[in-house]
Amino acid sequence: MILANYINGVLQPPVAKVYLDNFCPATGEVYGKIPASTAADIDLAVAAAKEAFPKWSTMPAAKRSAILMKISEGINAQRDVLAEAESKDNGKPLWLAQKVDIPRARDNFAFYATAILHDTSETHDMGSAGFNYTLRKPIGVAACISPWNLPLYLFTWKIAPALASGNTVVAKPSEVTPATAYLLSQICIDAGLPPGVLNIVHGTGPDTGAALIGHPDVPVISFTGGTATGAAIAREAAPMFKKLSLELGGKNPNIIFADCDFDDMLQTTVQSSFANQGQICLCGSRIFVERPIYEKFKTAFVERVKQLKVGHPTAPDTKVGALVSQPHMEKVLSYVALAKAEGGTVLCGGEQIYPEGFENGYYVSPAVIEGLSFDCRTNQEEIFGPVVTITPFDTEEEVLAMANSTKYGLAATIWTENLKKAHRVAAAIDSGIIWINCWLVRDLRTPFGGMKQSGVGREGGFEALHFFTEAKNICVKL
Ligand code: NAD
C-alpha cells in the first residue's frame, strides 16, 4: 500500500516524491510506503486550511455537526477494514482493534459532533450595572500530532474537537502507524467534508512534525507523545506564543491494599499491566502491594501472566501481540537487562520470542520483575512495553511517597474496599487521572491529562472544545 497525503480535499503524493518504508510488526516485513513529507507539503496543507477557515468557522454548528456525524458513520461502516489495518500496522491483537480502537475513533467524532449542539456560552450578571457575556471563537489552523500506540483512537481524539469547535486542521499521525489516518482521508472525502478543513500529512517528527509546529500560520497545537518530544515542541512554540496542549508519558502506580477484592483486582491488574503489549500511556507499570498479601499476589499474578498467549495479532486467542517496531522492542529488552543489572529478579517473561512462521516479528513475553528499589531507573523511567515491577509496602505514607516519586503524573489505580482510604489516597496522588477499583473505564466527558512531566492541559469533554477556542469577554453597561 502506497499512502498519500490528504491536502485541500485531494489525495496526493509528497512534493519531493520521497517515501519511507512501512513495517508490519507481526512479520518484520516492509509492506507499504509512507510519504516522507517536507516543509513544502506542510506549506500546502496550512495554506489550504487557512483558506478553508473563514467558511468552516462561521458555518452553523448544526451543519458542522451533521458533517462530523457522517465521518463517524463512515468510520463505523469501515470498521472491519480499519481494525485490520490498525492491527497490521501496529501489531496489536485484531480483536483489540475491533473492540476498542475503532469504536472509540467512531465515538470521538460522534461525541464532539453532538457536544457542539449543547455547548453554551456564559453570562456574568452584574445586576442593574450591566452584564458580561463570553464568546468562544475558533482560533484558526490547528496542528494535531499523535503517537503510534492507539493510532486512530488518539488521532481522532484531537481532530474531532478541533473541527467541531470551528477550527481547520493540519494533522500528522505517527510515521510508525500511518495506515488508518490515511484510510480516514477517504472517509472524510466521502462524508463531504469541505476541502482544506482537514489535511493529513505523513512523515517523520523531525521533518514533517517540526515544520508544522514552526509554521507561523499555526497558532494552536495539540500534541500527544513522549515527554522529550513535548519539551522540544514547547521550546519551539513558546517564543511564537502558540497555544499548547501536551499529553505526554507516564509511569503509573497501581496501588493494591490488602483489603481489596482480590479476584477483581487480579483480573484487572493483568489487563492494566499488559493490554496493548503494555503500550498504553495509562498502563500501571509500577505495582505496589501491601505486605500481608504480597506473596499471595505474586504467585497468582505470575501464574496468570505466564498464561497470556503471545502471538500473531490475527489469532483470536492472542492476548499479547507484537511490539510496534524493532527499535522499540530493543528498547524494551534493554530495560529488562537494566532491571537485572539493578538487582531485580525477573519472575517471568522479558524475552524475545519467535512464534512459528513469524520469527522476524517483534514479540516479547510479558515480564514481571521484583526486588528493585522504588528510585532505580527501571522504576523511574517510562518503558512503554510489557514490563511491570512489583514492590511490597507497609504503610499508606510509604506507598504514597513511592507512588509520587517519579517525574510523571498521568494516571494511578487504587485497590481497596475501604472508601475513606480510597478517597484519601486518591486526593494525595500526583496524577491527573485516578481509577478506584477499576482501570481505563472512560467517560468522554471527563478531563483527561497529566500532571508534572506528563503534560500540560486537559483533553476530553468541554475541556478540549474550550482549548481550541479563544474566550472573548464582552461587557455591556445598562
Ligand atoms: P513520540 O514523541 O516519539 O512521537 C509522537 C508524535 O510526535 C509522532 O507523530 C512523531 O512523528 C511526532 N514528533 C516527533 N518529534 C517531533 C518534533 N520534533 N516535532 C513535531 N513532531 C514530532 O512518541 P511515540 O513514541 O510515538 O509515542 C509514545 C509516547 O507517547 C509515550 O511516551 C507515551 O506515554 C506517550 N503517550 C501519551 C499519551 C497521553 O495521553 N498522555 C497517550 C499515548 C501515548
Coordinates of C-alpha atoms and ligand atoms in Angstrom, one line a residue:
M1 CA 0.0 0.0 0.0
I2 CA 1.4 3.4 -1.0
L3 CA 0.0 6.1 1.2
A4 CA -0.8 9.6 0.1
N5 CA -1.2 13.0 1.8
Y6 CA -4.7 14.4 2.1
I7 CA -4.4 18.1 1.3
N8 CA -7.1 20.5 0.2
G9 CA -9.6 17.6 -0.2
V10 CA -7.3 15.6 -2.6
L11 CA -5.1 12.6 -2.0
Q12 CA -1.7 13.4 -3.4
P13 CA 1.9 12.3 -3.3
P14 CA 4.5 14.3 -1.3
V15 CA 6.1 17.2 -3.2
A16 CA 9.6 15.7 -3.1
K17 CA 8.2 12.2 -4.1
V18 CA 10.3 10.6 -1.3
Y19 CA 8.8 7.7 0.8
L20 CA 9.6 5.8 4.0
D21 CA 9.2 2.1 4.5
N22 CA 6.2 0.9 6.5
F23 CA 6.9 -2.2 8.5
C24 CA 4.4 -4.9 9.7
P25 CA 5.4 -5.6 13.3
A26 CA 4.0 -9.1 13.3
T27 CA 6.3 -10.3 10.5
G28 CA 9.0 -7.7 10.4
E29 CA 8.4 -7.2 6.6
V30 CA 8.0 -3.9 4.7
Y31 CA 4.5 -3.9 3.4
G32 CA 4.0 -0.3 2.3
K33 CA 5.3 3.2 1.6
I34 CA 4.7 6.4 3.6
P35 CA 5.1 9.9 2.2
A36 CA 8.3 11.5 3.7
S37 CA 6.7 14.9 3.6
T38 CA 8.7 18.1 4.0
A39 CA 8.1 21.7 4.7
A40 CA 6.8 22.1 1.1
D41 CA 3.9 19.7 1.9
I42 CA 3.2 21.4 5.2
D43 CA 3.1 24.8 3.5
L44 CA 0.4 23.5 1.0
A45 CA -1.6 21.9 3.8
V46 CA -1.5 25.0 6.1
A47 CA -2.4 27.3 3.1
A48 CA -5.4 25.1 2.3
A49 CA -6.5 25.0 6.0
K50 CA -6.1 28.8 6.2
E51 CA -8.3 29.3 3.2
A52 CA -11.0 27.0 4.4
F53 CA -11.1 28.6 7.9
P54 CA -13.5 31.6 7.3
K55 CA -16.3 29.4 5.9
W56 CA -15.9 26.4 8.2
S57 CA -15.6 28.6 11.4
T58 CA -18.8 30.5 10.6
M59 CA -20.9 27.5 9.4
P60 CA -23.8 26.9 11.8
A61 CA -23.0 24.4 14.4
A62 CA -25.8 22.1 13.3
K63 CA -24.4 21.9 9.8
R64 CA -20.8 21.2 11.0
S65 CA -22.2 18.6 13.4
A66 CA -24.0 16.8 10.6
I67 CA -20.8 16.5 8.5
L68 CA -18.8 15.2 11.5
M69 CA -21.6 12.7 12.3
K70 CA -21.2 11.4 8.7
I71 CA -17.5 10.9 9.3
S72 CA -18.4 8.9 12.5
E73 CA -20.8 6.8 10.5
G74 CA -18.2 6.3 7.8
I75 CA -15.7 5.0 10.4
N76 CA -18.4 2.7 11.6
A77 CA -19.2 1.4 8.1
Q78 CA -15.5 0.7 7.5
R79 CA -14.8 -0.7 11.0
D80 CA -13.6 -4.1 9.8
V81 CA -11.2 -2.7 7.2
L82 CA -9.9 -0.1 9.8
A83 CA -9.4 -2.7 12.5
E84 CA -7.4 -5.0 10.2
A85 CA -5.3 -2.1 9.0
E86 CA -4.7 -1.0 12.6
S87 CA -3.7 -4.4 13.8
K88 CA -1.4 -5.0 10.8
D89 CA 0.3 -1.5 11.2
N90 CA 0.7 -1.6 15.0
G91 CA 1.0 -5.3 15.9
K92 CA -2.0 -5.1 18.4
P93 CA -4.4 -8.1 18.5
L94 CA -7.1 -7.7 15.9
W95 CA -9.8 -8.3 18.5
L96 CA -8.5 -5.3 20.5
A97 CA -8.6 -3.0 17.4
Q98 CA -12.2 -4.3 16.7
K99 CA -13.3 -3.9 20.3
V100 CA -11.5 -0.7 21.4
D101 CA -9.6 1.3 18.9
I102 CA -12.0 1.7 16.0
P103 CA -15.3 2.0 18.0
R104 CA -13.5 4.7 20.1
A105 CA -12.5 6.6 16.9
R106 CA -16.1 6.5 15.8
D107 CA -17.3 7.7 19.2
N108 CA -14.8 10.6 19.3
F109 CA -16.4 12.1 16.2
A110 CA -20.0 11.4 17.4
F111 CA -19.2 12.8 20.9
Y112 CA -17.9 16.1 19.6
A113 CA -20.4 16.4 16.7
T114 CA -23.2 16.3 19.3
A115 CA -21.3 18.2 22.1
I116 CA -21.3 21.4 20.0
L117 CA -25.1 21.2 19.8
H118 CA -25.2 21.5 23.6
D119 CA -22.4 23.9 24.3
T120 CA -23.5 27.3 25.7
S121 CA -21.6 30.5 26.4
E122 CA -21.5 32.1 29.8
T123 CA -23.1 35.3 31.0
H124 CA -22.0 37.1 34.2
D125 CA -24.8 39.2 35.5
M126 CA -23.8 42.5 37.3
G127 CA -27.4 43.4 38.2
S128 CA -28.5 46.9 37.3
A129 CA -25.0 47.8 36.3
G130 CA -25.0 45.5 33.3
F131 CA -23.6 42.1 32.3
N132 CA -20.8 40.3 30.6
Y133 CA -21.1 37.5 28.0
T134 CA -18.3 35.3 26.8
L135 CA -17.9 34.3 23.2
R136 CA -15.7 31.3 22.4
K137 CA -14.2 31.8 19.0
P138 CA -12.3 29.1 17.0
I139 CA -8.6 30.0 16.7
G140 CA -7.6 29.2 13.2
V141 CA -5.4 26.4 11.8
A142 CA -4.8 23.8 14.5
A143 CA -1.9 21.3 14.4
C144 CA -2.7 17.8 15.7
I145 CA 0.2 15.4 16.2
S146 CA -0.3 11.9 17.6
P147 CA 1.7 8.8 18.6
W148 CA 1.6 5.1 17.4
N149 CA 0.2 3.2 20.4
L150 CA -3.6 3.9 19.8
P151 CA -3.2 5.4 16.3
L152 CA -6.7 6.2 15.0
Y153 CA -8.2 6.5 18.5
L154 CA -5.8 9.3 19.6
F155 CA -5.6 10.9 16.1
T156 CA -9.4 11.4 16.1
W157 CA -9.5 12.4 19.8
K158 CA -7.7 15.6 18.8
I159 CA -9.1 16.2 15.3
A160 CA -12.8 15.8 16.3
P161 CA -12.9 18.6 18.9
A162 CA -10.6 20.9 16.8
L163 CA -13.0 20.6 13.9
A164 CA -16.2 20.7 15.9
S165 CA -15.2 23.9 17.6
G166 CA -14.8 25.5 14.1
N167 CA -11.0 25.3 13.5
T168 CA -9.4 23.8 10.4
V169 CA -6.7 21.3 11.0
V170 CA -3.4 20.0 9.7
A171 CA -2.8 16.6 11.3
K172 CA 0.3 14.4 11.4
P173 CA -0.1 10.8 12.5
S174 CA 2.9 8.8 13.7
E175 CA 5.1 7.7 10.9
V176 CA 5.2 4.3 12.6
T177 CA 1.5 3.7 12.3
P178 CA 0.0 5.9 9.5
A179 CA -2.4 3.4 7.8
T180 CA -5.7 4.2 9.5
A181 CA -5.1 8.0 9.2
Y182 CA -4.7 7.5 5.5
L183 CA -7.9 5.5 5.3
L184 CA -9.7 8.3 7.3
S185 CA -8.8 10.7 4.4
Q186 CA -11.2 8.9 2.0
I187 CA -13.9 8.6 4.7
C188 CA -13.7 12.4 5.1
I189 CA -14.0 12.9 1.3
D190 CA -17.0 10.6 1.2
A191 CA -18.6 12.4 4.1
G192 CA -18.5 15.7 2.2
L193 CA -16.0 17.5 4.5
P194 CA -15.2 20.7 2.5
P195 CA -11.7 20.8 1.0
G196 CA -8.9 22.1 3.3
V197 CA -10.9 21.7 6.5
L198 CA -8.9 18.7 7.5
N199 CA -5.5 18.0 6.0
I200 CA -3.5 14.8 6.8
V201 CA 0.3 15.0 6.1
H202 CA 2.5 12.0 6.7
G203 CA 6.2 11.9 7.6
T204 CA 8.7 11.9 10.4
G205 CA 8.7 14.1 13.6
P206 CA 11.9 16.0 12.9
D207 CA 11.0 16.8 9.3
T208 CA 7.2 16.9 8.9
G209 CA 6.2 17.5 12.5
A210 CA 8.8 20.2 13.2
A211 CA 7.7 22.1 10.0
L212 CA 4.1 22.0 11.2
I213 CA 5.0 23.2 14.8
G214 CA 7.1 26.1 13.5
H215 CA 4.7 27.3 10.8
P216 CA 3.8 30.9 11.5
D217 CA 0.1 30.4 10.4
V218 CA -0.5 27.6 13.0
P219 CA -1.5 29.3 16.3
V220 CA -2.6 26.2 18.3
I221 CA -1.0 22.8 18.8
S222 CA -2.4 19.6 20.3
F223 CA 0.3 17.0 20.8
T224 CA 0.4 13.5 22.3
G225 CA 3.6 11.6 22.5
G226 CA 6.8 11.3 24.6
T227 CA 7.9 13.8 27.2
A228 CA 11.2 14.6 25.5
T229 CA 9.3 15.4 22.2
G230 CA 6.8 17.5 24.2
A231 CA 9.7 19.5 25.7
A232 CA 11.2 20.1 22.2
I233 CA 7.8 21.3 20.9
A234 CA 7.3 23.6 23.9
R235 CA 10.7 25.2 23.3
E236 CA 9.9 25.8 19.6
A237 CA 6.3 27.0 20.2
A238 CA 6.8 29.2 23.3
P239 CA 8.5 32.2 21.7
M240 CA 5.9 32.2 19.0
F241 CA 3.1 32.4 21.7
K242 CA 1.3 29.4 20.3
K243 CA -1.4 27.7 22.4
L244 CA -0.3 24.3 23.5
S245 CA -1.8 21.1 24.8
L246 CA 0.7 18.4 25.7
E247 CA -0.3 14.8 26.6
L248 CA 3.0 13.0 27.5
G249 CA 4.5 10.0 29.1
G250 CA 3.6 8.2 32.3
K251 CA 5.0 5.7 34.9
N252 CA 1.8 4.9 36.6
P253 CA 1.4 3.4 40.1
N254 CA -1.1 0.6 40.7
I255 CA -1.6 0.5 44.5
I256 CA -3.1 -2.7 45.9
F257 CA -4.2 -2.7 49.5
A258 CA -4.7 -5.9 51.4
D259 CA -8.4 -5.2 51.9
C260 CA -9.1 -5.2 48.1
D261 CA -11.5 -7.5 46.2
F262 CA -8.6 -9.8 45.3
D263 CA -10.1 -11.6 42.3
D264 CA -11.4 -8.4 40.7
M265 CA -8.1 -6.7 41.3
L266 CA -6.1 -9.6 39.9
Q267 CA -8.1 -9.8 36.7
T268 CA -7.9 -6.1 36.0
T269 CA -4.2 -5.8 37.0
V270 CA -3.3 -8.3 34.3
Q271 CA -5.0 -6.0 31.8
S272 CA -3.7 -2.8 33.2
S273 CA -0.2 -4.2 33.0
F274 CA -0.2 -5.8 29.6
A275 CA -3.1 -4.6 27.4
N276 CA -1.9 -3.5 24.0
Q277 CA 1.5 -5.1 24.9
G278 CA 1.9 -2.6 27.8
Q279 CA 2.0 0.2 25.2
I280 CA -0.8 2.4 26.7
C281 CA 0.3 5.6 28.5
L282 CA -2.2 4.7 31.2
C283 CA -0.8 1.1 31.9
G284 CA 0.1 0.6 35.6
S285 CA 3.8 -0.3 35.3
R286 CA 4.7 0.1 39.0
I287 CA 2.6 -2.3 41.1
F288 CA 2.7 -1.7 44.9
V289 CA 1.2 -4.4 47.0
E290 CA 0.5 -4.2 50.8
R291 CA 2.8 -6.7 52.5
P292 CA 0.2 -9.1 54.0
I293 CA -1.0 -10.1 50.5
Y294 CA 2.3 -9.6 48.7
E295 CA 3.3 -13.3 48.4
K296 CA -0.3 -14.4 47.5
F297 CA -0.5 -11.7 44.8
K298 CA 2.9 -12.5 43.4
T299 CA 2.1 -16.2 43.0
A300 CA -1.3 -15.7 41.5
F301 CA -0.2 -12.8 39.2
V302 CA 2.8 -14.6 37.8
E303 CA 0.7 -17.7 37.1
R304 CA -1.9 -15.6 35.2
V305 CA 0.8 -13.7 33.3
K306 CA 2.5 -16.9 32.2
Q307 CA -0.8 -18.0 30.6
L308 CA -1.1 -14.9 28.4
K309 CA -0.6 -16.1 24.8
V310 CA 1.9 -14.1 22.9
G311 CA 1.4 -14.5 19.1
H312 CA 0.3 -13.2 15.8
P313 CA -2.2 -10.4 16.1
T314 CA -4.9 -12.1 14.0
A315 CA -5.1 -15.3 16.1
P316 CA -8.2 -15.0 18.2
D317 CA -6.5 -16.4 21.3
T318 CA -3.6 -14.0 21.2
K319 CA -3.5 -11.8 24.3
V320 CA -0.2 -10.1 23.6
G321 CA 0.6 -9.2 20.0
A322 CA 3.8 -7.8 18.5
L323 CA 5.6 -4.6 19.8
V324 CA 5.3 -1.7 17.4
S325 CA 8.8 -1.7 15.9
Q326 CA 12.2 -3.2 16.1
P327 CA 13.8 -0.2 17.8
H328 CA 11.0 -0.2 20.4
M329 CA 11.4 -3.9 21.0
E330 CA 15.2 -3.3 21.6
K331 CA 14.4 -0.5 24.0
V332 CA 12.1 -2.7 26.0
L333 CA 14.6 -5.6 26.1
S334 CA 17.3 -3.2 27.2
Y335 CA 15.2 -2.2 30.2
V336 CA 14.8 -5.8 31.2
A337 CA 18.6 -6.1 31.1
L338 CA 18.9 -2.9 33.1
A339 CA 16.4 -4.2 35.7
K340 CA 18.6 -7.3 36.2
A341 CA 21.7 -5.1 36.4
E342 CA 19.9 -3.0 39.1
G343 CA 19.4 -6.2 41.2
G344 CA 15.9 -7.1 40.1
T345 CA 14.6 -10.7 39.7
V346 CA 12.7 -11.5 36.6
L347 CA 9.8 -13.7 37.8
C348 CA 8.6 -14.4 34.2
G349 CA 8.9 -13.2 30.6
G350 CA 11.1 -10.4 29.4
E351 CA 12.5 -12.4 26.4
Q352 CA 12.2 -12.0 22.7
I353 CA 10.2 -14.9 21.4
Y354 CA 9.8 -16.2 17.9
P355 CA 6.3 -17.6 17.1
E356 CA 6.4 -20.3 14.3
G357 CA 6.1 -18.7 10.9
F358 CA 6.6 -15.2 12.2
E359 CA 10.1 -15.4 13.5
N360 CA 11.1 -11.9 12.3
G361 CA 8.2 -10.2 14.2
Y362 CA 8.8 -8.1 17.3
Y363 CA 7.5 -10.3 20.1
V364 CA 8.4 -10.0 23.8
S365 CA 6.9 -12.2 26.6
P366 CA 5.3 -10.1 29.4
A367 CA 7.7 -9.6 32.2
V368 CA 7.1 -9.3 36.0
I369 CA 10.1 -8.1 38.0
E370 CA 10.6 -7.8 41.7
G371 CA 13.3 -6.8 44.1
L372 CA 14.0 -3.3 42.8
S373 CA 14.2 -0.1 44.8
F374 CA 11.5 2.4 44.0
D375 CA 14.0 5.0 42.9
C376 CA 16.1 2.9 40.5
R377 CA 15.9 3.8 36.8
T378 CA 13.7 0.8 35.9
N379 CA 11.1 2.2 38.4
Q380 CA 11.5 5.9 37.3
E381 CA 11.8 5.8 33.5
E382 CA 8.9 5.0 31.1
I383 CA 9.5 1.7 29.4
F384 CA 6.2 1.6 27.5
G385 CA 6.1 -2.1 26.9
P386 CA 5.1 -5.4 28.6
V387 CA 7.2 -4.9 31.7
V388 CA 6.0 -4.3 35.2
T389 CA 7.7 -4.3 38.6
I390 CA 6.1 -5.4 41.9
T391 CA 7.1 -3.9 45.2
P392 CA 5.7 -4.5 48.7
F393 CA 4.7 -1.7 51.1
D394 CA 3.8 -1.4 54.8
T395 CA 2.1 1.9 55.3
E396 CA 0.0 4.4 53.3
E397 CA 2.6 7.1 53.8
E398 CA 5.3 4.9 52.4
V399 CA 3.3 3.9 49.3
L400 CA 2.3 7.5 48.6
A401 CA 5.9 8.6 48.7
M402 CA 6.9 5.8 46.3
A403 CA 4.0 6.5 44.0
N404 CA 4.7 10.2 43.8
S405 CA 8.5 9.7 43.4
T406 CA 8.7 9.9 39.6
K407 CA 8.7 13.0 37.3
Y408 CA 5.5 11.8 35.8
G409 CA 1.9 12.2 37.0
L410 CA -0.5 10.8 34.4
A411 CA -2.7 8.0 35.9
A412 CA -3.0 5.8 39.0
T413 CA -5.1 2.9 40.2
I414 CA -6.1 2.2 43.8
W415 CA -7.5 -1.1 45.0
T416 CA -9.2 -1.1 48.4
E417 CA -12.7 -1.8 49.8
N418 CA -12.2 1.0 52.4
L419 CA -13.9 4.0 50.9
K420 CA -12.3 6.6 53.2
K421 CA -8.9 5.3 52.4
A422 CA -9.6 5.2 48.7
H423 CA -10.6 8.9 48.6
R424 CA -7.8 9.9 50.9
V425 CA -5.1 8.2 48.8
A426 CA -6.7 9.4 45.5
A427 CA -6.5 13.0 46.7
A428 CA -2.9 12.6 47.7
I429 CA -1.5 11.1 44.5
D430 CA 0.0 13.5 42.0
S431 CA -1.9 12.2 38.9
G432 CA -4.4 13.8 36.6
I433 CA -6.4 10.5 36.4
I434 CA -7.2 8.1 39.2
W435 CA -9.2 4.9 39.0
I436 CA -10.6 3.4 42.2
N437 CA -11.2 -0.4 41.9
C438 CA -11.0 -0.3 38.1
W439 CA -8.8 0.7 35.2
L440 CA -9.3 2.5 31.9
V441 CA -13.0 3.0 32.5
R442 CA -13.6 6.0 30.3
D443 CA -16.3 8.6 30.2
L444 CA -15.5 11.1 27.3
R445 CA -17.0 14.0 29.3
T446 CA -14.2 13.9 31.9
P447 CA -11.0 15.9 31.9
F448 CA -8.1 13.8 30.6
G449 CA -4.4 14.6 31.1
G450 CA -1.4 14.5 33.3
M451 CA 0.4 16.5 36.0
K452 CA 4.2 17.2 36.3
Q453 CA 6.1 16.0 33.2
S454 CA 3.1 14.0 31.9
G455 CA 1.6 17.0 30.3
V456 CA 0.1 20.5 30.1
G457 CA -3.6 21.0 29.8
R458 CA -6.5 18.6 29.5
E459 CA -8.4 16.8 26.7
G460 CA -11.9 15.4 26.9
G461 CA -15.4 16.9 27.2
F462 CA -15.7 20.7 27.1
E463 CA -12.1 21.0 28.1
A464 CA -11.0 20.1 24.6
L465 CA -13.7 22.2 22.9
H466 CA -12.6 25.2 25.0
F467 CA -8.9 24.5 24.3
F468 CA -9.5 25.0 20.6
T469 CA -11.2 28.4 21.2
E470 CA -10.3 31.9 22.4
A471 CA -12.6 33.2 25.2
K472 CA -13.6 36.7 24.4
N473 CA -15.5 38.6 27.1
I474 CA -17.9 41.4 26.2
C475 CA -19.0 43.8 28.9
V476 CA -22.3 45.7 28.5
K477 CA -23.3 48.6 30.7
L478 CA -27.0 49.0 31.2
Ligands
NAD1 P1 7.0 10.5 20.0 O1 7.1 11.7 20.9 O2 8.2 9.9 19.5 O3 6.1 10.8 18.7 C1 4.8 11.3 18.8 C2 4.5 12.1 17.6 O4 5.3 13.3 17.5 C3 4.8 11.4 16.2 O5 3.8 11.7 15.3 C4 6.1 11.9 15.8 O6 6.4 11.8 14.5 C5 6.0 13.4 16.3 N1 7.2 14.1 16.5 C6 8.4 13.6 16.9 N2 9.4 14.6 17.0 C7 8.7 15.7 16.7 C8 9.1 17.1 16.6 N3 10.4 17.5 16.9 N4 8.2 18.0 16.2 C9 7.0 17.6 16.0 N5 6.5 16.4 16.0 C10 7.4 15.4 16.4 O7 6.1 9.4 20.8 P2 5.8 7.9 20.4 O8 7.0 7.1 20.5 O9 5.1 8.0 19.1 O10 4.6 7.6 21.4 C11 4.9 7.1 22.7 C12 4.8 8.1 23.8 O11 3.5 8.7 23.7 C13 5.0 7.6 25.2 O12 5.8 8.4 25.9 C14 3.5 7.6 25.7 O13 3.5 7.7 27.1 C15 3.0 8.8 25.1 N6 1.6 8.8 25.1 C16 0.9 9.7 25.9 C17 -0.5 9.7 25.9 C18 -1.3 10.6 26.8 O14 -2.5 10.8 26.6 N7 -0.6 11.3 27.8 C19 -1.2 8.8 25.1 C20 -0.5 7.9 24.3 C21 0.9 7.9 24.3

